[in-house]
PDB file of C-alpha atoms in Angstrom:
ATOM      1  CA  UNK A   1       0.000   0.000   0.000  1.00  0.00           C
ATOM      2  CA  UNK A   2       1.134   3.587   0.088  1.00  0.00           C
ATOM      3  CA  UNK A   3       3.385   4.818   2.806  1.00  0.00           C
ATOM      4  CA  UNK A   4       5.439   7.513   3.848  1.00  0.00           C
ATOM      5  CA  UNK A   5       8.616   6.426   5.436  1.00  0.00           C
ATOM      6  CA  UNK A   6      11.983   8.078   6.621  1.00  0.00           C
ATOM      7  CA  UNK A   7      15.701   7.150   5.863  1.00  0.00           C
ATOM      8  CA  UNK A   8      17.148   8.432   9.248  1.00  0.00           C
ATOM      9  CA  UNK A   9      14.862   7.083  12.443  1.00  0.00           C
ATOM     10  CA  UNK A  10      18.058   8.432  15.010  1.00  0.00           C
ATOM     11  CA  UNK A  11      19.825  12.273  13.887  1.00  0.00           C
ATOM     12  CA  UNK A  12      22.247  13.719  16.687  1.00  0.00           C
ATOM     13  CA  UNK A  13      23.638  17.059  16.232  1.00  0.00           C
ATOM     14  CA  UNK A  14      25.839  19.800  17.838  1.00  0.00           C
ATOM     15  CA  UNK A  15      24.222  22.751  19.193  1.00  0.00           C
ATOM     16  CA  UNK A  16      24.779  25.684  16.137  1.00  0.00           C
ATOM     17  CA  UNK A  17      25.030  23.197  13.270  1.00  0.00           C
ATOM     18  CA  UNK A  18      22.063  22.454  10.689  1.00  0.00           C
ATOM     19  CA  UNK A  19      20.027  19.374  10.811  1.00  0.00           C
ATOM     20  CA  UNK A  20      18.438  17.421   7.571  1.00  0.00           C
ATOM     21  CA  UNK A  21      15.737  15.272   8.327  1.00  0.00           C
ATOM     22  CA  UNK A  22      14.867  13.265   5.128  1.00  0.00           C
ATOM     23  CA  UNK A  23      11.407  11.707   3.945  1.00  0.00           C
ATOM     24  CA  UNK A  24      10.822   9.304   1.164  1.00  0.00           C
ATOM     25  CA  UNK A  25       7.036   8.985   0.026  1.00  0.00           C
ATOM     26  CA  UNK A  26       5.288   6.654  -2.106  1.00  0.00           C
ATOM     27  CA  UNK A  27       2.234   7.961  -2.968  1.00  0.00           C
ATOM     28  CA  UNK A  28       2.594   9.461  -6.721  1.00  0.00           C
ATOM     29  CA  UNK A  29      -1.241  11.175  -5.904  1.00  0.00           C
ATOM     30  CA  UNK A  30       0.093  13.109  -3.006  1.00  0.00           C
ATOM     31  CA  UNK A  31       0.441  16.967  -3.459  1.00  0.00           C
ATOM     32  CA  UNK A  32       0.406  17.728   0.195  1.00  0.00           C
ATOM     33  CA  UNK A  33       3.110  17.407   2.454  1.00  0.00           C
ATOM     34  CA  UNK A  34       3.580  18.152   6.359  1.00  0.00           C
ATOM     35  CA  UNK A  35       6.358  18.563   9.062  1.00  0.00           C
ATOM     36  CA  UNK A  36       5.297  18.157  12.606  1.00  0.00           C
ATOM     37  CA  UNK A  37       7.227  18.293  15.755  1.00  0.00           C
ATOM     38  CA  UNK A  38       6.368  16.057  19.018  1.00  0.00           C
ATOM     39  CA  UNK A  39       7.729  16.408  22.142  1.00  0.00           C
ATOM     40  CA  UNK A  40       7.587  13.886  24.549  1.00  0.00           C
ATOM     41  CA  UNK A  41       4.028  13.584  26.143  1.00  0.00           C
ATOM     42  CA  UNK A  42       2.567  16.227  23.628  1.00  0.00           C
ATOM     43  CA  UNK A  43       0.716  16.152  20.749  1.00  0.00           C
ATOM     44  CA  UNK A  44       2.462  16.924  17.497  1.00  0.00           C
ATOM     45  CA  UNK A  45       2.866  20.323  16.294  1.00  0.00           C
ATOM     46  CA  UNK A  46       2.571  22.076  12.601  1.00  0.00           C
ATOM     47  CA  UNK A  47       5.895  22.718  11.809  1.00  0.00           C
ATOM     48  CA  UNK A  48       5.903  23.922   7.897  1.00  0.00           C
ATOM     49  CA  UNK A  49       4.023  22.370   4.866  1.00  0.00           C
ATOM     50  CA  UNK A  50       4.612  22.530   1.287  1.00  0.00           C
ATOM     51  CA  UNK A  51       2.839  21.797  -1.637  1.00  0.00           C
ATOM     52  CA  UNK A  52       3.323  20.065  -4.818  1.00  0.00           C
ATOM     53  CA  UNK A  53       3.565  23.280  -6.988  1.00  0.00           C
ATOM     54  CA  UNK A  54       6.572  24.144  -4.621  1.00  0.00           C
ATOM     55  CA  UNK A  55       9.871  22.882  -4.284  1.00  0.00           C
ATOM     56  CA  UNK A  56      11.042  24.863  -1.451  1.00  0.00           C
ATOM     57  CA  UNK A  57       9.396  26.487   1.507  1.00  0.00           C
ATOM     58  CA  UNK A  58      11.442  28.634   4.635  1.00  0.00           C
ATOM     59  CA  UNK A  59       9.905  29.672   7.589  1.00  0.00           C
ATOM     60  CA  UNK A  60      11.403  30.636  10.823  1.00  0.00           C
ATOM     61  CA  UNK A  61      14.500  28.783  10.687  1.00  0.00           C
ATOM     62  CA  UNK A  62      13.502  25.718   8.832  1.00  0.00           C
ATOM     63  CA  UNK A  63      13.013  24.692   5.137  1.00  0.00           C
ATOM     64  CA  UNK A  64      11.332  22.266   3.478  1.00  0.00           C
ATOM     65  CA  UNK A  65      12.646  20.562   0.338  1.00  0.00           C
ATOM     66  CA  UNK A  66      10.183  19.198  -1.952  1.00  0.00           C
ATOM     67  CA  UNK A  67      11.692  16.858  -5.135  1.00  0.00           C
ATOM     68  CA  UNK A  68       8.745  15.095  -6.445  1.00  0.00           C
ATOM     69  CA  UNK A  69      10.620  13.532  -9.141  1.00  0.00           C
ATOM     70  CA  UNK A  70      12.531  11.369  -6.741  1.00  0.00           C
ATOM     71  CA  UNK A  71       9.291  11.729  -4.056  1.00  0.00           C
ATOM     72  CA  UNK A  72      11.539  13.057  -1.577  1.00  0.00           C
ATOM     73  CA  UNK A  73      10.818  15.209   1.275  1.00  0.00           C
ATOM     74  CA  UNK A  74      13.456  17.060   3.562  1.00  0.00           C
ATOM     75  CA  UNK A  75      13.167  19.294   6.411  1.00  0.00           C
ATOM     76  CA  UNK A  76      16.301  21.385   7.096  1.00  0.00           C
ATOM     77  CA  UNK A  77      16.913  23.247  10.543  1.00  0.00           C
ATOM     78  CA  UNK A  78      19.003  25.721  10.862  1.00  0.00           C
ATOM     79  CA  UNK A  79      21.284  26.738  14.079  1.00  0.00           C
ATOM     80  CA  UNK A  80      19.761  23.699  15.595  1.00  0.00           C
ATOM     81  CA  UNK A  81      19.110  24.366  19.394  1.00  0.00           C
ATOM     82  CA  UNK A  82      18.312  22.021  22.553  1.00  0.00           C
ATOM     83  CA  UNK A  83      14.583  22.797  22.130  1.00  0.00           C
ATOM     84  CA  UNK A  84      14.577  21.171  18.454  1.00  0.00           C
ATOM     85  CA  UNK A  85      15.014  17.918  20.573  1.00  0.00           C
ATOM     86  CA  UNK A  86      11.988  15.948  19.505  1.00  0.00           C
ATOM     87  CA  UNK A  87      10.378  13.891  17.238  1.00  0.00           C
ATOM     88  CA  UNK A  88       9.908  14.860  13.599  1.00  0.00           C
ATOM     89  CA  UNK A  89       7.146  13.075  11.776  1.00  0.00           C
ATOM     90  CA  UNK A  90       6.494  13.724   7.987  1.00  0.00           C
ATOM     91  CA  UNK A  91       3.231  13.732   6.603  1.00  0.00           C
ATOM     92  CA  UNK A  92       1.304  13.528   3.085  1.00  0.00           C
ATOM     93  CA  UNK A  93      -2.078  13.979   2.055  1.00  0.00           C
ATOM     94  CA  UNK A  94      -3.678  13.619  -1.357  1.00  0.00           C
ATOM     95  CA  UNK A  95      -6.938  14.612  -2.506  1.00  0.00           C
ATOM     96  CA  UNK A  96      -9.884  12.621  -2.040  1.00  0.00           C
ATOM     97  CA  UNK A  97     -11.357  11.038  -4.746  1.00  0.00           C
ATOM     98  CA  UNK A  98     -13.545  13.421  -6.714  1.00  0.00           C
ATOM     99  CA  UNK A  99     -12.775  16.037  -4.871  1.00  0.00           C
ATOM    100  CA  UNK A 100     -11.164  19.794  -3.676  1.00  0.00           C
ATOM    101  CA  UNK A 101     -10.601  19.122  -0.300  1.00  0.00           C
ATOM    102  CA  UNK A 102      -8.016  17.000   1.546  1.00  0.00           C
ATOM    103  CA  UNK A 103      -8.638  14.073   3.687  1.00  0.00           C
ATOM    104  CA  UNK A 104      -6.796  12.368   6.201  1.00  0.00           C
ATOM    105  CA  UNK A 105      -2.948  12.665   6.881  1.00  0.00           C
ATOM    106  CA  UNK A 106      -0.764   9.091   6.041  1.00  0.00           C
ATOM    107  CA  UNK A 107       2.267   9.815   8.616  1.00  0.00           C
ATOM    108  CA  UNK A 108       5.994   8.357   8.178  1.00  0.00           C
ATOM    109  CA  UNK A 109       7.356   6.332  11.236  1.00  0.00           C
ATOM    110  CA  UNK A 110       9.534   9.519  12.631  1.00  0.00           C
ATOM    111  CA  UNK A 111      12.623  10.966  13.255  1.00  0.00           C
ATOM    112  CA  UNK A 112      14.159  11.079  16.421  1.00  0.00           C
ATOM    113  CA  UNK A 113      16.345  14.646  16.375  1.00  0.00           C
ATOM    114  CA  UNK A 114      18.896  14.755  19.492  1.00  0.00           C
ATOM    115  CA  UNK A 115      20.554  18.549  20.104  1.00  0.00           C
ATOM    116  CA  UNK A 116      23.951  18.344  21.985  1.00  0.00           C
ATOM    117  CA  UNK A 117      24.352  21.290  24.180  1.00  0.00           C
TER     118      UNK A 117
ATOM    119  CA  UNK B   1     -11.559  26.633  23.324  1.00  0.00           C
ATOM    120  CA  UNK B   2      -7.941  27.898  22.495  1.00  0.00           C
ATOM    121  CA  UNK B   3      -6.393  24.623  21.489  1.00  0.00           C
ATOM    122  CA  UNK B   4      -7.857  20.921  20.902  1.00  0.00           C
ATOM    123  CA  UNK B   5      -8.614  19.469  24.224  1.00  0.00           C
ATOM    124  CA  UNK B   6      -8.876  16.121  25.025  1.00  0.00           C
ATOM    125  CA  UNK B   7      -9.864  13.569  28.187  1.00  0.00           C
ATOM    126  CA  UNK B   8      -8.873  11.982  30.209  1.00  0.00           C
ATOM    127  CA  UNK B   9      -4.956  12.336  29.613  1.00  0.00           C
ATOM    128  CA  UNK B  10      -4.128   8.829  30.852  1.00  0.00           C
ATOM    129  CA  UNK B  11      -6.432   5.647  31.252  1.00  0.00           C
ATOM    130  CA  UNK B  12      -5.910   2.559  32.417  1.00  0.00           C
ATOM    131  CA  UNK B  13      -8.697  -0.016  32.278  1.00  0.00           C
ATOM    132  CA  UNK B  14      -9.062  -3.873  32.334  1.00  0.00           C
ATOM    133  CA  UNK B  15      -8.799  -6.176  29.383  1.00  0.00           C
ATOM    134  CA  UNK B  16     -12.306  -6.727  28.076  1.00  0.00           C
ATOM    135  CA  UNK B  17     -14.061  -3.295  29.316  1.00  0.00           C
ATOM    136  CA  UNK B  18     -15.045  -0.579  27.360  1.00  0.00           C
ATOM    137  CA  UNK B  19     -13.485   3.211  27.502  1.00  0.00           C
ATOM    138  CA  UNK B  20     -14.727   6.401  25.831  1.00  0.00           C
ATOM    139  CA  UNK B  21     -12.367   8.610  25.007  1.00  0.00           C
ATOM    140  CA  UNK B  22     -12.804  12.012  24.685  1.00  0.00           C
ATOM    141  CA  UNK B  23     -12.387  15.037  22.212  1.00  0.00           C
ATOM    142  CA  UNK B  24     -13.244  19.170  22.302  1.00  0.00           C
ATOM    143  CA  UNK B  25     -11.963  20.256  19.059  1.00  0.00           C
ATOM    144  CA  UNK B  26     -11.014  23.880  18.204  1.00  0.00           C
ATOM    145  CA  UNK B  27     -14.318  26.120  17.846  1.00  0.00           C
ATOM    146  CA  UNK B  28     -15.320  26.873  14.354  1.00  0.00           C
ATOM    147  CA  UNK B  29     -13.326  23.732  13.065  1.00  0.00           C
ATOM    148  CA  UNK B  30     -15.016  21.292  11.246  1.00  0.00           C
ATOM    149  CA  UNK B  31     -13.064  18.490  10.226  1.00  0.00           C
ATOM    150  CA  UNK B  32     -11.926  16.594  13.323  1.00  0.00           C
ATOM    151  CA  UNK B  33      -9.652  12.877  13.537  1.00  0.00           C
ATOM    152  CA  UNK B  34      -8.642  10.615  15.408  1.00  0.00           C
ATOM    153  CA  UNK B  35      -5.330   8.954  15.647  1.00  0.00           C
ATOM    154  CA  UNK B  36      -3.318   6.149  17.078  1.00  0.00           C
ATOM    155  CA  UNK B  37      -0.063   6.220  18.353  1.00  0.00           C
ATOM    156  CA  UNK B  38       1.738   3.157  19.680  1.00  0.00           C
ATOM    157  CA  UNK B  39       4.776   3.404  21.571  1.00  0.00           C
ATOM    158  CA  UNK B  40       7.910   4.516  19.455  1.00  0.00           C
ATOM    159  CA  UNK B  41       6.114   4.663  15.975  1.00  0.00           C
ATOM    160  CA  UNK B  42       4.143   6.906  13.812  1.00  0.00           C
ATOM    161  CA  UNK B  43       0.462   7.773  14.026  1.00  0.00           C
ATOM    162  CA  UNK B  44      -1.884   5.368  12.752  1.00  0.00           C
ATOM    163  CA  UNK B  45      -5.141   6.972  10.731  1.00  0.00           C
ATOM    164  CA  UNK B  46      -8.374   5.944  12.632  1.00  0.00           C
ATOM    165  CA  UNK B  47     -11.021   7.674  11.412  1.00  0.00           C
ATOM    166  CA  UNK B  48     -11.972  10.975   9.930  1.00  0.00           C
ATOM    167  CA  UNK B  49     -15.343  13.790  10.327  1.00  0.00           C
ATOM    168  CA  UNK B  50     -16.101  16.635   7.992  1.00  0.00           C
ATOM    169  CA  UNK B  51     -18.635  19.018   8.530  1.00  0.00           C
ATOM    170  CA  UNK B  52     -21.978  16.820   8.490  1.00  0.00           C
ATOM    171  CA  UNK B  53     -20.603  14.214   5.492  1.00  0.00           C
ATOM    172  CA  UNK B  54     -20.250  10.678   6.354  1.00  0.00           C
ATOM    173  CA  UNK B  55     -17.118  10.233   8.074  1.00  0.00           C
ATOM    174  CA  UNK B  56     -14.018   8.807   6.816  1.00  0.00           C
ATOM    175  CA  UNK B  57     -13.782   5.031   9.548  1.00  0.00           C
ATOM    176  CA  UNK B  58     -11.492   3.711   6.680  1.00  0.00           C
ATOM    177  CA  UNK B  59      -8.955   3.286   9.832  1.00  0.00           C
ATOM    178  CA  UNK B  60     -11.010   1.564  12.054  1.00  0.00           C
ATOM    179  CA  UNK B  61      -8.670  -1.523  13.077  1.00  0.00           C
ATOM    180  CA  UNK B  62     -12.217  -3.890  14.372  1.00  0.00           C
ATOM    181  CA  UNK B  63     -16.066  -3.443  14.849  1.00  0.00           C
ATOM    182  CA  UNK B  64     -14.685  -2.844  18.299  1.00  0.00           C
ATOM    183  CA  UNK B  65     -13.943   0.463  17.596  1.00  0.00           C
ATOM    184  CA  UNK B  66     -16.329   3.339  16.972  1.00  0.00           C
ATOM    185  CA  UNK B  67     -16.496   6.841  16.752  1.00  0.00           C
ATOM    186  CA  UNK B  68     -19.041   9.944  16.933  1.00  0.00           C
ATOM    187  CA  UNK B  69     -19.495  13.310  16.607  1.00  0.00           C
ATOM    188  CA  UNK B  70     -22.358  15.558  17.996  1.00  0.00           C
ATOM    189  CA  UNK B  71     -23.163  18.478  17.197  1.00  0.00           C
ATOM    190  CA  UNK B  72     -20.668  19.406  14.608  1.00  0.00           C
ATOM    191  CA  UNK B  73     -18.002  19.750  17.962  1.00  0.00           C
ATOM    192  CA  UNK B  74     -17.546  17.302  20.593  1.00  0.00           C
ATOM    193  CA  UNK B  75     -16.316  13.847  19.537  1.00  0.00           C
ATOM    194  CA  UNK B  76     -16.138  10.362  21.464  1.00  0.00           C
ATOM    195  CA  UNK B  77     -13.890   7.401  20.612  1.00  0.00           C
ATOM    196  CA  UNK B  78     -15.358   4.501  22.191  1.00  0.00           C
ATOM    197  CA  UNK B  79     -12.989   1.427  22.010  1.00  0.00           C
ATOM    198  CA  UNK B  80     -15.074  -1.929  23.441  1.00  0.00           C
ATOM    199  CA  UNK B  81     -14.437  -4.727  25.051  1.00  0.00           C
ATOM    200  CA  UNK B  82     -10.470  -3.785  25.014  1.00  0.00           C
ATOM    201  CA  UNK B  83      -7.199  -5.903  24.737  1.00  0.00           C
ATOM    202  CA  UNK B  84      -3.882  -5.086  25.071  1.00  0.00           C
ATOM    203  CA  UNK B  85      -3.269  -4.792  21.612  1.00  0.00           C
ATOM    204  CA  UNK B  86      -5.463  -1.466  21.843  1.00  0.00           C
ATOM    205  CA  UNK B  87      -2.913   0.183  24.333  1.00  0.00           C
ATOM    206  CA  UNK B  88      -1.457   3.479  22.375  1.00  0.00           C
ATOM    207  CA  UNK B  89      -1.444   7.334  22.800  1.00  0.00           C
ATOM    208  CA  UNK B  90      -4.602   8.193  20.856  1.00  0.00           C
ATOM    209  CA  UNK B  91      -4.453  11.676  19.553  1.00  0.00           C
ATOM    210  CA  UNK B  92      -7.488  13.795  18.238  1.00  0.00           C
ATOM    211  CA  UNK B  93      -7.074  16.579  15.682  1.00  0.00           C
ATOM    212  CA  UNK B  94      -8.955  19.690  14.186  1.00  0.00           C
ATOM    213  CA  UNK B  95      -8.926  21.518  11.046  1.00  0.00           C
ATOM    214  CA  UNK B  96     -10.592  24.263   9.045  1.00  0.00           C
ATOM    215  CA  UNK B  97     -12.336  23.057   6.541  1.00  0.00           C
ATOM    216  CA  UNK B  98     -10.222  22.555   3.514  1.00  0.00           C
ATOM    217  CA  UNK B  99      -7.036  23.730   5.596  1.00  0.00           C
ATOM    218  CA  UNK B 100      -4.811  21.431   6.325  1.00  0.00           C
ATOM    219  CA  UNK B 101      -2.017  21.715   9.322  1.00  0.00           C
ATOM    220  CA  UNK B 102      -4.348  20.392  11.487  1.00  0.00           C
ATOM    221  CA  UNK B 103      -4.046  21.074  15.543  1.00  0.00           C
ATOM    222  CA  UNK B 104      -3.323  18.056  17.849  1.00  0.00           C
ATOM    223  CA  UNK B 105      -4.778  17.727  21.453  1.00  0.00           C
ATOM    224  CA  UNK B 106      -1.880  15.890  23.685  1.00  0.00           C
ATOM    225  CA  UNK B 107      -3.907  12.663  23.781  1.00  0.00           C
ATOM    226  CA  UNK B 108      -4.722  10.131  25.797  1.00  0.00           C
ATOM    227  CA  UNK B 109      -2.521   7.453  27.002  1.00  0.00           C
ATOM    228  CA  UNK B 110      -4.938   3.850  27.320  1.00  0.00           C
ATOM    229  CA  UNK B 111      -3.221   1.585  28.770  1.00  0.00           C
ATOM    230  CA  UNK B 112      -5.365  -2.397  29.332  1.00  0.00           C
ATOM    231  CA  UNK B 113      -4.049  -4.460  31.543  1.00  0.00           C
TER     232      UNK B 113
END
């Protein structure tokens, strides 16, 4: 079946550098694409999304990488501190049959991100 | 409310009763879901409600399981007759209709024994 998966399930990093967290997807139909951020004993939380007509995103610090040819997702942090210590989960979404409107979200198994003071 | 609130944070009940779990979704959002999150892996799709469609119970992993949602806001997951196999983090989120970046509550951890 479909799936969203990730290359890297472990990423440890020095306080200051960048971090890459990659995603591979499978789903040629999805055109919707999500980075959330959970924290132990929380929820997860909207990070950044992107969609298909994109190839790059930035927000505050972070980036997301879109290369549909390849169906390859990447989040990128930048001056990675202790408080980027979580769990990062990629998401996609495609639209539901007949439709406009997106559906539900098919997560990858997550990254865990460790920040080295 | 301000954020997606869900009850109670933590059960833990006896294999082969029944638990409702459940879920006050952001005011004004319409499209509300339910997740499932076992311990060290990603969240599992359970089932999905839009505005007054037919909701989306694709995820649904038995008969046990069953959701609704009254009133457009307020949504229990009831889980019956439980087993062990049904112990997980199970998150609730809620969107704007046709928005995507949906808001999770913090869940709530069900733990049979």
């Amino acid at each position: 079946g479909e799936s969203v998966g990730l290359h890297l399930p472990t990423l440890s990093v020095q306080e200051g550098d960048n971090s890459i967290i990659n995603c591979a997807y499978s789903n040629s139909a999805s055109d919707y694409f999500i980075w959330y951020k959970q924290e132990s004993g929380k929820g997860p939380q909207f990070i950044i999304d992107i969609r298909s007509n994109m190839d790059k995103r930035q927000g505050q610090r972070v980036t997301v990488l879109l290369n549909k040819t390849v169906k390859h997702l990447s989040l990128q942090i930048a001056a990675t501190q202790p408080g980027d210590s979580a769990v990062y989960f990629c998401a996609e979404a495609s639209r539901e049959s007949g439709g406009t409107s997106y559906g539900k979200l098919t997560f990858g198994q997550g990254t865990i991100l460790t920040v080295h003071p | 409310g301000a954020g997606v609130s869900q009850s109670p944070s933590n059960k833990v009940t006896e294999k082969g009763k029944d638990v409702e779990l459940r879920c006050d979704p952001i005011s004004g959002h319409t499209a509300l879901y339910w997740y499932r999150q076992s311990l060290g892996q990603g969240l599992e799709f359970l089932i999905y409600f839009q505005g007054n469609s037919a909701p989306d119970k694709s995820g649904l992993p038995s008969d046990r399981f069953s959701a609704e949602r009254t009133g457009g806001s307020v949504s229990t997951l009831t889980i019956q007759r439980t087993q062990q196999e049904d112990s997980a983090v199970y998150l609730c989120a809620s969107s704007l209709y046709r928005m995507m970046g949906y808001t999770f509550g913090s869940g709530t951890r069900l733990t049979v024994v």
